Structure formats: C-alpha cells, structure tokens
JSON list of C-alpha atoms in Angstrom, two decimals:
[
{"chain": "A", "resi": 6, "resn": "MET", "atom": "CA", "xyz": [-7.03, -17.21, 6.63]},
{"chain": "A", "resi": 7, "resn": "LYS", "atom": "CA", "xyz": [-5.05, -17.67, 3.42]},
{"chain": "A", "resi": 8, "resn": "ARG", "atom": "CA", "xyz": [-2.70, -14.79, 4.16]},
{"chain": "A", "resi": 9, "resn": "LYS", "atom": "CA", "xyz": [0.64, -15.51, 5.92]},
{"chain": "A", "resi": 10, "resn": "GLN", "atom": "CA", "xyz": [2.83, -13.28, 8.09]},
{"chain": "A", "resi": 11, "resn": "VAL", "atom": "CA", "xyz": [6.23, -13.86, 6.49]},
{"chain": "A", "resi": 12, "resn": "PRO", "atom": "CA", "xyz": [9.32, -11.67, 7.10]},
{"chain": "A", "resi": 13, "resn": "GLN", "atom": "CA", "xyz": [10.74, -9.46, 4.36]},
{"chain": "A", "resi": 14, "resn": "LEU", "atom": "CA", "xyz": [14.13, -7.80, 4.06]},
{"chain": "A", "resi": 15, "resn": "ILE", "atom": "CA", "xyz": [12.54, -4.37, 4.50]},
{"chain": "A", "resi": 16, "resn": "ASN", "atom": "CA", "xyz": [11.25, -5.50, 7.90]},
{"chain": "A", "resi": 17, "resn": "GLN", "atom": "CA", "xyz": [14.70, -6.48, 9.17]},
{"chain": "A", "resi": 18, "resn": "GLY", "atom": "CA", "xyz": [16.67, -4.11, 11.38]},
{"chain": "A", "resi": 19, "resn": "TRP", "atom": "CA", "xyz": [19.97, -5.40, 9.99]},
{"chain": "A", "resi": 20, "resn": "PHE", "atom": "CA", "xyz": [19.05, -4.62, 6.36]},
{"chain": "A", "resi": 21, "resn": "PRO", "atom": "CA", "xyz": [20.81, -1.34, 5.44]},
{"chain": "A", "resi": 22, "resn": "LYS", "atom": "CA", "xyz": [18.56, 1.73, 5.58]},
{"chain": "A", "resi": 23, "resn": "HIS", "atom": "CA", "xyz": [20.10, 3.15, 2.43]},
{"chain": "A", "resi": 24, "resn": "LEU", "atom": "CA", "xyz": [19.13, 0.04, 0.45]},
{"chain": "A", "resi": 25, "resn": "LYS", "atom": "CA", "xyz": [15.59, 0.24, 1.86]},
{"chain": "A", "resi": 26, "resn": "GLN", "atom": "CA", "xyz": [15.45, 3.86, 0.74]},
{"chain": "A", "resi": 27, "resn": "LEU", "atom": "CA", "xyz": [16.59, 2.94, -2.78]},
{"chain": "A", "resi": 28, "resn": "MET", "atom": "CA", "xyz": [13.93, 0.23, -2.97]},
{"chain": "A", "resi": 29, "resn": "PHE", "atom": "CA", "xyz": [11.18, 2.56, -1.71]},
{"chain": "A", "resi": 30, "resn": "GLU", "atom": "CA", "xyz": [12.23, 5.32, -4.11]},
{"chain": "A", "resi": 31, "resn": "PHE", "atom": "CA", "xyz": [12.09, 2.93, -7.05]},
{"chain": "A", "resi": 32, "resn": "MET", "atom": "CA", "xyz": [8.63, 1.69, -6.08]},
{"chain": "A", "resi": 33, "resn": "SER", "atom": "CA", "xyz": [7.25, 5.21, -5.76]},
{"chain": "A", "resi": 34, "resn": "TRP", "atom": "CA", "xyz": [8.86, 6.33, -9.02]},
{"chain": "A", "resi": 35, "resn": "PHE", "atom": "CA", "xyz": [7.69, 3.31, -11.00]},
{"chain": "A", "resi": 36, "resn": "VAL", "atom": "CA", "xyz": [4.13, 3.27, -9.64]},
{"chain": "A", "resi": 37, "resn": "SER", "atom": "CA", "xyz": [3.84, 6.98, -10.43]},
{"chain": "A", "resi": 38, "resn": "LYS", "atom": "CA", "xyz": [5.21, 6.53, -13.95]},
{"chain": "A", "resi": 39, "resn": "VAL", "atom": "CA", "xyz": [2.71, 3.82, -14.89]},
{"chain": "A", "resi": 40, "resn": "HIS", "atom": "CA", "xyz": [-0.17, 5.53, -13.02]},
{"chain": "A", "resi": 41, "resn": "ALA", "atom": "CA", "xyz": [-0.77, 2.34, -11.04]},
{"chain": "A", "resi": 42, "resn": "ALA", "atom": "CA", "xyz": [-2.62, 4.25, -8.31]},
{"chain": "A", "resi": 43, "resn": "LYS", "atom": "CA", "xyz": [-5.26, 5.64, -10.71]},
{"chain": "A", "resi": 44, "resn": "PRO", "atom": "CA", "xyz": [-7.53, 2.55, -10.35]},
{"chain": "A", "resi": 45, "resn": "PHE", "atom": "CA", "xyz": [-7.81, 3.41, -6.63]},
{"chain": "A", "resi": 46, "resn": "MET", "atom": "CA", "xyz": [-9.87, 6.50, -7.44]},
{"chain": "A", "resi": 47, "resn": "PRO", "atom": "CA", "xyz": [-13.35, 4.89, -7.63]},
{"chain": "A", "resi": 48, "resn": "VAL", "atom": "CA", "xyz": [-12.87, 3.53, -4.09]},
{"chain": "A", "resi": 49, "resn": "ILE", "atom": "CA", "xyz": [-11.54, 6.89, -2.89]},
{"chain": "A", "resi": 50, "resn": "GLU", "atom": "CA", "xyz": [-14.51, 8.69, -4.44]},
{"chain": "A", "resi": 51, "resn": "GLN", "atom": "CA", "xyz": [-16.92, 6.27, -2.81]},
{"chain": "A", "resi": 52, "resn": "GLY", "atom": "CA", "xyz": [-15.25, 6.79, 0.57]},
{"chain": "A", "resi": 53, "resn": "LEU", "atom": "CA", "xyz": [-15.38, 10.58, 0.26]},
{"chain": "A", "resi": 54, "resn": "GLN", "atom": "CA", "xyz": [-19.16, 10.38, -0.11]},
{"chain": "A", "resi": 55, "resn": "HIS", "atom": "CA", "xyz": [-19.28, 9.44, 3.56]},
{"chain": "A", "resi": 56, "resn": "THR", "atom": "CA", "xyz": [-17.37, 12.48, 4.82]},
{"chain": "A", "resi": 57, "resn": "SER", "atom": "CA", "xyz": [-18.59, 15.97, 5.67]},
{"chain": "A", "resi": 58, "resn": "ASN", "atom": "CA", "xyz": [-15.52, 17.39, 3.91]},
{"chain": "A", "resi": 59, "resn": "HIS", "atom": "CA", "xyz": [-13.14, 16.52, 1.09]},
{"chain": "A", "resi": 60, "resn": "HIS", "atom": "CA", "xyz": [-10.26, 15.79, 3.45]},
{"chain": "A", "resi": 61, "resn": "LEU", "atom": "CA", "xyz": [-8.11, 12.69, 3.08]},
{"chain": "A", "resi": 62, "resn": "ILE", "atom": "CA", "xyz": [-6.10, 11.54, 6.11]},
{"chain": "A", "resi": 63, "resn": "ASN", "atom": "CA", "xyz": [-3.45, 9.07, 5.01]},
{"chain": "A", "resi": 64, "resn": "ILE", "atom": "CA", "xyz": [-1.75, 6.83, 7.55]},
{"chain": "A", "resi": 65, "resn": "ASP", "atom": "CA", "xyz": [1.80, 6.42, 6.30]},
{"chain": "A", "resi": 66, "resn": "ARG", "atom": "CA", "xyz": [3.99, 3.40, 7.04]},
{"chain": "A", "resi": 67, "resn": "LYS", "atom": "CA", "xyz": [6.91, 4.85, 5.05]},
{"chain": "A", "resi": 68, "resn": "MET", "atom": "CA", "xyz": [7.08, 1.78, 2.81]},
{"chain": "A", "resi": 69, "resn": "GLY", "atom": "CA", "xyz": [7.15, 3.42, -0.63]},
{"chain": "A", "resi": 70, "resn": "ALA", "atom": "CA", "xyz": [4.48, 3.64, -3.36]},
{"chain": "A", "resi": 71, "resn": "GLY", "atom": "CA", "xyz": [2.14, 5.30, -0.88]},
{"chain": "A", "resi": 72, "resn": "ILE", "atom": "CA", "xyz": [0.07, 8.46, -0.94]},
{"chain": "A", "resi": 73, "resn": "GLU", "atom": "CA", "xyz": [2.60, 10.25, -3.16]},
{"chain": "A", "resi": 74, "resn": "THR", "atom": "CA", "xyz": [1.49, 8.03, -6.05]},
{"chain": "A", "resi": 75, "resn": "LEU", "atom": "CA", "xyz": [-2.21, 8.84, -5.52]},
{"chain": "A", "resi": 76, "resn": "ILE", "atom": "CA", "xyz": [-2.05, 12.63, -5.08]},
{"chain": "A", "resi": 77, "resn": "PRO", "atom": "CA", "xyz": [-1.68, 13.41, -8.84]},
{"chain": "A", "resi": 78, "resn": "HIS", "atom": "CA", "xyz": [-5.03, 11.71, -9.48]},
{"chain": "A", "resi": 79, "resn": "LEU", "atom": "CA", "xyz": [-7.00, 13.50, -6.76]},
{"chain": "A", "resi": 80, "resn": "PRO", "atom": "CA", "xyz": [-9.29, 16.43, -7.60]},
{"chain": "A", "resi": 81, "resn": "GLU", "atom": "CA", "xyz": [-8.04, 19.84, -6.52]},
{"chain": "A", "resi": 82, "resn": "SER", "atom": "CA", "xyz": [-10.92, 20.05, -4.06]},
{"chain": "A", "resi": 83, "resn": "VAL", "atom": "CA", "xyz": [-9.47, 17.17, -2.00]},
{"chain": "A", "resi": 84, "resn": "THR", "atom": "CA", "xyz": [-6.99, 18.13, 0.70]},
{"chain": "A", "resi": 85, "resn": "VAL", "atom": "CA", "xyz": [-4.45, 15.57, 1.93]},
{"chain": "A", "resi": 86, "resn": "GLU", "atom": "CA", "xyz": [-2.86, 15.13, 5.32]},
{"chain": "A", "resi": 87, "resn": "ASN", "atom": "CA", "xyz": [-0.12, 12.51, 5.62]},
{"chain": "A", "resi": 88, "resn": "ILE", "atom": "CA", "xyz": [0.41, 11.16, 9.14]},
{"chain": "A", "resi": 89, "resn": "PRO", "atom": "CA", "xyz": [3.03, 8.59, 10.23]},
{"chain": "A", "resi": 90, "resn": "LEU", "atom": "CA", "xyz": [1.49, 5.48, 11.75]},
{"chain": "A", "resi": 91, "resn": "SER", "atom": "CA", "xyz": [3.29, 6.17, 15.03]},
{"chain": "A", "resi": 92, "resn": "GLU", "atom": "CA", "xyz": [1.49, 9.53, 15.32]},
{"chain": "A", "resi": 93, "resn": "MET", "atom": "CA", "xyz": [-1.98, 8.39, 14.27]},
{"chain": "A", "resi": 94, "resn": "GLN", "atom": "CA", "xyz": [-4.93, 10.06, 15.94]},
{"chain": "A", "resi": 95, "resn": "THR", "atom": "CA", "xyz": [-8.56, 9.35, 15.14]},
{"chain": "A", "resi": 96, "resn": "GLU", "atom": "CA", "xyz": [-10.21, 12.61, 16.21]},
{"chain": "A", "resi": 97, "resn": "GLU", "atom": "CA", "xyz": [-10.01, 14.41, 12.88]},
{"chain": "A", "resi": 98, "resn": "GLU", "atom": "CA", "xyz": [-12.87, 14.21, 10.38]},
{"chain": "A", "resi": 99, "resn": "GLY", "atom": "CA", "xyz": [-12.17, 12.90, 6.90]},
{"chain": "A", "resi": 100, "resn": "LEU", "atom": "CA", "xyz": [-11.53, 9.77, 4.85]},
{"chain": "A", "resi": 101, "resn": "TYR", "atom": "CA", "xyz": [-8.75, 7.70, 6.41]},
{"chain": "A", "resi": 102, "resn": "THR", "atom": "CA", "xyz": [-6.57, 5.78, 3.96]},
{"chain": "A", "resi": 103, "resn": "MET", "atom": "CA", "xyz": [-3.67, 3.37, 3.86]},
{"chain": "A", "resi": 104, "resn": "ILE", "atom": "CA", "xyz": [-2.00, 2.84, 0.49]},
{"chain": "A", "resi": 105, "resn": "ASN", "atom": "CA", "xyz": [-0.07, -0.33, -0.46]},
{"chain": "A", "resi": 106, "resn": "SER", "atom": "CA", "xyz": [1.10, -1.10, 3.07]},
{"chain": "A", "resi": 107, "resn": "PHE", "atom": "CA", "xyz": [-1.79, -2.67, 5.01]},
{"chain": "A", "resi": 108, "resn": "HIS", "atom": "CA", "xyz": [-0.36, -6.11, 4.25]},
{"chain": "A", "resi": 109, "resn": "GLN", "atom": "CA", "xyz": [2.53, -5.36, 6.61]},
{"chain": "A", "resi": 110, "resn": "PHE", "atom": "CA", "xyz": [0.17, -5.62, 9.59]},
{"chain": "A", "resi": 111, "resn": "ALA", "atom": "CA", "xyz": [-0.12, -8.94, 11.40]},
{"chain": "A", "resi": 112, "resn": "PRO", "atom": "CA", "xyz": [-3.82, -9.88, 11.86]},
{"chain": "A", "resi": 113, "resn": "ALA", "atom": "CA", "xyz": [-4.02, -8.69, 15.48]},
{"chain": "A", "resi": 114, "resn": "GLU", "atom": "CA", "xyz": [-2.44, -5.34, 14.56]},
{"chain": "A", "resi": 115, "resn": "ALA", "atom": "CA", "xyz": [-4.73, -5.03, 11.55]},
{"chain": "A", "resi": 116, "resn": "ARG", "atom": "CA", "xyz": [-7.86, -5.56, 13.67]},
{"chain": "A", "resi": 117, "resn": "THR", "atom": "CA", "xyz": [-6.69, -2.97, 16.20]},
{"chain": "A", "resi": 118, "resn": "PHE", "atom": "CA", "xyz": [-6.02, -0.44, 13.44]},
{"chain": "A", "resi": 119, "resn": "LEU", "atom": "CA", "xyz": [-9.40, -1.00, 11.77]},
{"chain": "A", "resi": 120, "resn": "SER", "atom": "CA", "xyz": [-11.24, -0.94, 15.10]},
{"chain": "A", "resi": 121, "resn": "GLN", "atom": "CA", "xyz": [-9.76, 2.42, 16.12]},
{"chain": "A", "resi": 122, "resn": "ILE", "atom": "CA", "xyz": [-11.13, 4.12, 13.03]},
{"chain": "A", "resi": 123, "resn": "ALA", "atom": "CA", "xyz": [-14.45, 2.27, 12.86]},
{"chain": "A", "resi": 124, "resn": "ARG", "atom": "CA", "xyz": [-15.32, 3.09, 16.49]},
{"chain": "A", "resi": 125, "resn": "LYS", "atom": "CA", "xyz": [-14.93, 6.78, 15.67]},
{"chain": "A", "resi": 126, "resn": "LYS", "atom": "CA", "xyz": [-17.32, 6.29, 12.71]},
{"chain": "A", "resi": 127, "resn": "HIS", "atom": "CA", "xyz": [-14.79, 7.62, 10.19]},
{"chain": "A", "resi": 128, "resn": "PRO", "atom": "CA", "xyz": [-14.81, 6.25, 6.62]},
{"chain": "A", "resi": 129, "resn": "LEU", "atom": "CA", "xyz": [-11.74, 4.22, 5.73]},
{"chain": "A", "resi": 130, "resn": "ALA", "atom": "CA", "xyz": [-10.20, 3.01, 2.46]},
{"chain": "A", "resi": 131, "resn": "ILE", "atom": "CA", "xyz": [-7.49, 0.32, 2.46]},
{"chain": "A", "resi": 132, "resn": "LEU", "atom": "CA", "xyz": [-5.96, -0.06, -1.00]},
{"chain": "A", "resi": 133, "resn": "GLU", "atom": "CA", "xyz": [-3.44, -2.54, -2.40]},
{"chain": "A", "resi": 134, "resn": "GLY", "atom": "CA", "xyz": [-2.18, -2.40, -5.99]},
{"chain": "A", "resi": 135, "resn": "ASN", "atom": "CA", "xyz": [-1.02, -6.03, -5.88]},
{"chain": "A", "resi": 136, "resn": "ASN", "atom": "CA", "xyz": [-3.23, -9.11, -5.80]},
{"chain": "A", "resi": 137, "resn": "ASP", "atom": "CA", "xyz": [-3.04, -12.87, -5.29]},
{"chain": "A", "resi": 138, "resn": "SER", "atom": "CA", "xyz": [-3.08, -13.90, -8.96]},
{"chain": "A", "resi": 139, "resn": "LEU", "atom": "CA", "xyz": [-0.58, -15.94, -10.99]},
{"chain": "A", "resi": 140, "resn": "TRP", "atom": "CA", "xyz": [0.03, -12.91, -13.24]},
{"chain": "A", "resi": 141, "resn": "GLN", "atom": "CA", "xyz": [1.07, -10.89, -10.19]},
{"chain": "A", "resi": 142, "resn": "LEU", "atom": "CA", "xyz": [3.57, -13.61, -9.30]},
{"chain": "A", "resi": 143, "resn": "VAL", "atom": "CA", "xyz": [5.08, -13.36, -12.78]},
{"chain": "A", "resi": 144, "resn": "GLY", "atom": "CA", "xyz": [5.24, -9.61, -12.45]},
{"chain": "A", "resi": 145, "resn": "MET", "atom": "CA", "xyz": [7.07, -9.71, -9.14]},
{"chain": "A", "resi": 146, "resn": "THR", "atom": "CA", "xyz": [9.58, -12.43, -10.03]},
{"chain": "A", "resi": 147, "resn": "ILE", "atom": "CA", "xyz": [10.34, -11.58, -13.67]},
{"chain": "A", "resi": 148, "resn": "ILE", "atom": "CA", "xyz": [9.04, -8.18, -14.76]},
{"chain": "A", "resi": 149, "resn": "LEU", "atom": "CA", "xyz": [10.02, -6.28, -11.58]},
{"chain": "A", "resi": 150, "resn": "PRO", "atom": "CA", "xyz": [13.75, -7.23, -11.53]},
{"chain": "A", "resi": 151, "resn": "MET", "atom": "CA", "xyz": [13.98, -6.68, -15.31]},
{"chain": "A", "resi": 152, "resn": "THR", "atom": "CA", "xyz": [12.44, -3.22, -14.90]},
{"chain": "A", "resi": 153, "resn": "ILE", "atom": "CA", "xyz": [14.94, -2.36, -12.16]},
{"chain": "A", "resi": 154, "resn": "LEU", "atom": "CA", "xyz": [17.82, -3.35, -14.44]},
{"chain": "A", "resi": 155, "resn": "LEU", "atom": "CA", "xyz": [16.46, -1.36, -17.37]},
{"chain": "A", "resi": 156, "resn": "THR", "atom": "CA", "xyz": [15.48, 1.82, -15.53]},
{"chain": "A", "resi": 157, "resn": "ALA", "atom": "CA", "xyz": [18.12, 2.31, -12.82]},
{"chain": "A", "resi": 158, "resn": "PRO", "atom": "CA", "xyz": [19.83, 5.25, -14.63]},
{"chain": "A", "resi": 159, "resn": "ILE", "atom": "CA", "xyz": [16.57, 7.20, -15.01]},
{"chain": "A", "resi": 160, "resn": "VAL", "atom": "CA", "xyz": [14.90, 6.61, -11.63]},
{"chain": "A", "resi": 161, "resn": "ARG", "atom": "CA", "xyz": [14.42, 9.85, -9.72]},
{"chain": "A", "resi": 162, "resn": "PRO", "atom": "CA", "xyz": [15.91, 11.01, -7.50]},
{"chain": "A", "resi": 163, "resn": "PHE", "atom": "CA", "xyz": [19.11, 9.96, -9.24]},
{"chain": "A", "resi": 164, "resn": "ARG", "atom": "CA", "xyz": [21.65, 8.34, -6.93]},
{"chain": "A", "resi": 165, "resn": "PRO", "atom": "CA", "xyz": [25.03, 6.88, -7.98]},
{"chain": "A", "resi": 166, "resn": "SER", "atom": "CA", "xyz": [24.55, 4.21, -5.33]},
{"chain": "A", "resi": 167, "resn": "ARG", "atom": "CA", "xyz": [21.52, 2.94, -7.25]},
{"chain": "A", "resi": 168, "resn": "LEU", "atom": "CA", "xyz": [23.78, 2.13, -10.21]},
{"chain": "A", "resi": 169, "resn": "LEU", "atom": "CA", "xyz": [26.34, 0.51, -7.91]},
{"chain": "A", "resi": 170, "resn": "PHE", "atom": "CA", "xyz": [23.78, -1.75, -6.21]},
{"chain": "A", "resi": 171, "resn": "THR", "atom": "CA", "xyz": [21.98, -2.56, -9.47]},
{"chain": "A", "resi": 172, "resn": "TYR", "atom": "CA", "xyz": [24.83, -3.42, -11.83]},
{"chain": "A", "resi": 173, "resn": "LEU", "atom": "CA", "xyz": [28.13, -3.91, -10.00]},
{"chain": "A", "resi": 174, "resn": "ILE", "atom": "CA", "xyz": [26.67, -5.43, -6.84]},
{"chain": "A", "resi": 175, "resn": "PRO", "atom": "CA", "xyz": [23.13, -6.46, -7.92]},
{"chain": "A", "resi": 176, "resn": "ILE", "atom": "CA", "xyz": [21.51, -6.32, -4.50]},
{"chain": "A", "resi": 177, "resn": "LEU", "atom": "CA", "xyz": [18.54, -4.18, -5.57]},
{"chain": "A", "resi": 178, "resn": "PRO", "atom": "CA", "xyz": [17.08, -6.47, -8.26]},
{"chain": "A", "resi": 179, "resn": "ILE", "atom": "CA", "xyz": [17.63, -9.55, -6.10]},
{"chain": "A", "resi": 180, "resn": "ALA", "atom": "CA", "xyz": [16.25, -7.98, -2.91]},
{"chain": "A", "resi": 181, "resn": "SER", "atom": "CA", "xyz": [13.27, -6.48, -4.74]},
{"chain": "A", "resi": 182, "resn": "LEU", "atom": "CA", "xyz": [12.47, -9.83, -6.38]},
{"chain": "A", "resi": 183, "resn": "LEU", "atom": "CA", "xyz": [12.62, -11.61, -3.02]},
{"chain": "A", "resi": 184, "resn": "ASP", "atom": "CA", "xyz": [10.63, -8.99, -1.10]},
{"chain": "A", "resi": 185, "resn": "GLY", "atom": "CA", "xyz": [8.06, -8.61, -3.87]},
{"chain": "A", "resi": 186, "resn": "PHE", "atom": "CA", "xyz": [7.53, -12.38, -3.95]},
{"chain": "A", "resi": 187, "resn": "LEU", "atom": "CA", "xyz": [7.17, -12.58, -0.15]},
{"chain": "A", "resi": 188, "resn": "ALA", "atom": "CA", "xyz": [4.79, -9.60, -0.09]},
{"chain": "A", "resi": 189, "resn": "LEU", "atom": "CA", "xyz": [2.29, -11.58, -2.16]},
{"chain": "A", "resi": 190, "resn": "PHE", "atom": "CA", "xyz": [1.92, -14.07, 0.71]},
{"chain": "A", "resi": 191, "resn": "LYS", "atom": "CA", "xyz": [1.15, -11.20, 3.10]},
{"chain": "A", "resi": 192, "resn": "LEU", "atom": "CA", "xyz": [-1.67, -9.67, 1.07]},
{"chain": "A", "resi": 193, "resn": "TYR", "atom": "CA", "xyz": [-5.12, -9.71, 2.62]},
{"chain": "A", "resi": 194, "resn": "ALA", "atom": "CA", "xyz": [-7.44, -11.02, -0.08]},
{"chain": "A", "resi": 195, "resn": "PRO", "atom": "CA", "xyz": [-11.13, -9.99, 0.14]},
{"chain": "A", "resi": 196, "resn": "LYS", "atom": "CA", "xyz": [-12.01, -13.18, 2.05]},
{"chain": "A", "resi": 197, "resn": "ASP", "atom": "CA", "xyz": [-9.20, -12.47, 4.54]},
{"chain": "A", "resi": 198, "resn": "LEU", "atom": "CA", "xyz": [-10.43, -8.90, 4.95]},
{"chain": "A", "resi": 199, "resn": "ASP", "atom": "CA", "xyz": [-13.97, -10.14, 5.56]},
{"chain": "A", "resi": 200, "resn": "GLN", "atom": "CA", "xyz": [-12.64, -12.47, 8.23]},
{"chain": "A", "resi": 201, "resn": "LEU", "atom": "CA", "xyz": [-10.74, -9.60, 9.87]},
{"chain": "A", "resi": 202, "resn": "VAL", "atom": "CA", "xyz": [-13.71, -7.25, 10.07]},
{"chain": "A", "resi": 203, "resn": "SER", "atom": "CA", "xyz": [-16.17, -9.96, 11.14]},
{"chain": "A", "resi": 204, "resn": "THR", "atom": "CA", "xyz": [-14.86, -9.55, 14.68]},
{"chain": "A", "resi": 205, "resn": "ILE", "atom": "CA", "xyz": [-15.21, -5.75, 14.65]},
{"chain": "A", "resi": 206, "resn": "GLN", "atom": "CA", "xyz": [-18.77, -5.15, 15.79]},
{"chain": "A", "resi": 207, "resn": "VAL", "atom": "CA", "xyz": [-19.57, -1.44, 15.53]},
{"chain": "A", "resi": 208, "resn": "PRO", "atom": "CA", "xyz": [-23.28, -0.56, 15.23]},
{"chain": "A", "resi": 209, "resn": "GLY", "atom": "CA", "xyz": [-23.99, 1.63, 12.23]},
{"chain": "A", "resi": 210, "resn": "TYR", "atom": "CA", "xyz": [-20.71, 0.85, 10.47]},
{"chain": "A", "resi": 211, "resn": "MET", "atom": "CA", "xyz": [-20.45, -1.15, 7.25]},
{"chain": "A", "resi": 212, "resn": "TRP", "atom": "CA", "xyz": [-17.58, -2.93, 5.51]},
{"chain": "A", "resi": 213, "resn": "GLU", "atom": "CA", "xyz": [-17.09, -3.68, 1.82]},
{"chain": "A", "resi": 214, "resn": "SER", "atom": "CA", "xyz": [-14.17, -5.60, 0.33]},
{"chain": "A", "resi": 215, "resn": "GLY", "atom": "CA", "xyz": [-13.35, -6.73, -3.16]},
{"chain": "A", "resi": 216, "resn": "LYS", "atom": "CA", "xyz": [-11.24, -6.48, -6.29]},
{"chain": "A", "resi": 217, "resn": "ARG", "atom": "CA", "xyz": [-11.44, -4.03, -9.18]},
{"chain": "A", "resi": 218, "resn": "ASP", "atom": "CA", "xyz": [-9.85, -4.02, -12.63]},
{"chain": "A", "resi": 219, "resn": "ASN", "atom": "CA", "xyz": [-6.65, -1.99, -12.81]},
{"chain": "A", "resi": 220, "resn": "GLY", "atom": "CA", "xyz": [-7.00, -1.35, -16.55]},
{"chain": "A", "resi": 221, "resn": "ARG", "atom": "CA", "xyz": [-3.96, -3.46, -17.44]},
{"chain": "A", "resi": 222, "resn": "GLY", "atom": "CA", "xyz": [-5.36, -6.95, -17.11]},
{"chain": "A", "resi": 223, "resn": "GLY", "atom": "CA", "xyz": [-4.87, -7.16, -13.34]},
{"chain": "A", "resi": 224, "resn": "LYS", "atom": "CA", "xyz": [-6.75, -6.29, -10.18]},
{"chain": "A", "resi": 225, "resn": "ILE", "atom": "CA", "xyz": [-6.46, -4.02, -7.18]},
{"chain": "A", "resi": 226, "resn": "MET", "atom": "CA", "xyz": [-7.77, -5.14, -3.79]},
{"chain": "A", "resi": 227, "resn": "TYR", "atom": "CA", "xyz": [-9.57, -2.90, -1.34]},
{"chain": "A", "resi": 228, "resn": "LEU", "atom": "CA", "xyz": [-11.42, -2.64, 1.93]},
{"chain": "A", "resi": 229, "resn": "LEU", "atom": "CA", "xyz": [-13.89, 0.19, 2.42]},
{"chain": "A", "resi": 230, "resn": "GLY", "atom": "CA", "xyz": [-15.49, 1.03, 5.74]},
{"chain": "A", "resi": 231, "resn": "TYR", "atom": "CA", "xyz": [-18.08, 3.73, 6.36]},
{"chain": "A", "resi": 232, "resn": "PRO", "atom": "CA", "xyz": [-20.83, 4.81, 8.76]},
{"chain": "A", "resi": 233, "resn": "VAL", "atom": "CA", "xyz": [-24.47, 4.40, 7.81]},
{"chain": "A", "resi": 234, "resn": "SER", "atom": "CA", "xyz": [-27.65, 5.91, 9.22]}
]
C-alpha cells in the first residue's frame, strides 16, 4: 500500500484546541468559497440511486471541510443527518458518507468502518478533495500558506486570534503547510482503496473507486460502495 500513516499536528493532544479550530474554520470557509465540494456531486448522485430514500447520513470526524461544504450543492429533496464518528450507528437507511477525512483512519480502522456499513448493505460514498499528484503538492506547500496570509482578515467567523496567529506569530500558515503536506501521504489512492476492500467479502455488495476531474485541472478521489441484486 502506497499510503502511509504519518502523524499530523491536528492529531496531537498537545496541539492547542483553539489553533485546531482556527485551522478547521479556514478549511471549511475556503473550500466553501471555491466550491471545491461541487465535484463530489456525481458520486453522491450515484450513491443515492441505491437508497430507498433521499437521506444522507454523514459520519463526521470534526476535521473541517466536511459536510458543511457539500450541503449547498445538494438538491432540496435530499435530507442530511450529521453524526459524530463516536456515535455512529448503522441501522438507519440512507447513503452513508465521509467527506475529506477518511485518510485519518489507519488501515485496520478503515476496514472496520467500511465493513460495518457494507454488512448492513447500505450504500457508502467516501470522498476526498485532495489527490496524490504533484500539482496537489504545490497547492499544499505554496498556494495554501499564501492563501492563509492573504485571506486571514476576511475568513468567517472572524476571530482576532486568527490575525495574531497569522501575522504576528505565524503559526497558522506554518502549521497548515506542514499538516497539508503530511495529509497527502495519508490519502488512500484508488489502488489503496481497492486493496482495503479486497478483504471485505460481503455477498451482493460492490465497490467502485477512482478519480474524477474537479473542474480546475485537478482530481478528487472516491470510494463508492452499494448493494446489488
């Protein structure tokens, strides 16, 4: 498996919660502003075809740039339920999703998570806005910290501490650069996803992984699982 389980600052208990919050708020704000979740919609629409309702059950890891960035692109007919990972149940019918945070799972945890949903024959969409390309590396190490420096005064919600830790004590651009770079090593590429699900043998359940154009010269990565007759 190409993917590596490397530690990030956001995973560390000693890293201040307020700084994590500022980083998560920036990610959600920026992804929403550039509509980076819109390319997820074809996968979402495909997953909803395998449900008896238009109900989306999002499993939230509280990592930022999650379901809140996708909701504006969903049709009004789709209802959304956001459930913390620690409270996940698999009894409810609907399309289960995880947005931009599946890479935080170690392989054993990822298999357990996928197995729980597949054994209940629920459709599942795992979506990541980042990918394993050289352009993504440039984006994380150059464009991301520059964007943080340029947009700190207008990020919402506005917080004076964001200005402090961007300009006077530049922790946010440095920490975001480092964590964004490390996150690329943790991404499950389609081949990694195929390797994960190859050990999940559920009769009548299919898996599909791949990449799709994001409309800006890059790719999203996804894993789609669904029951078949």
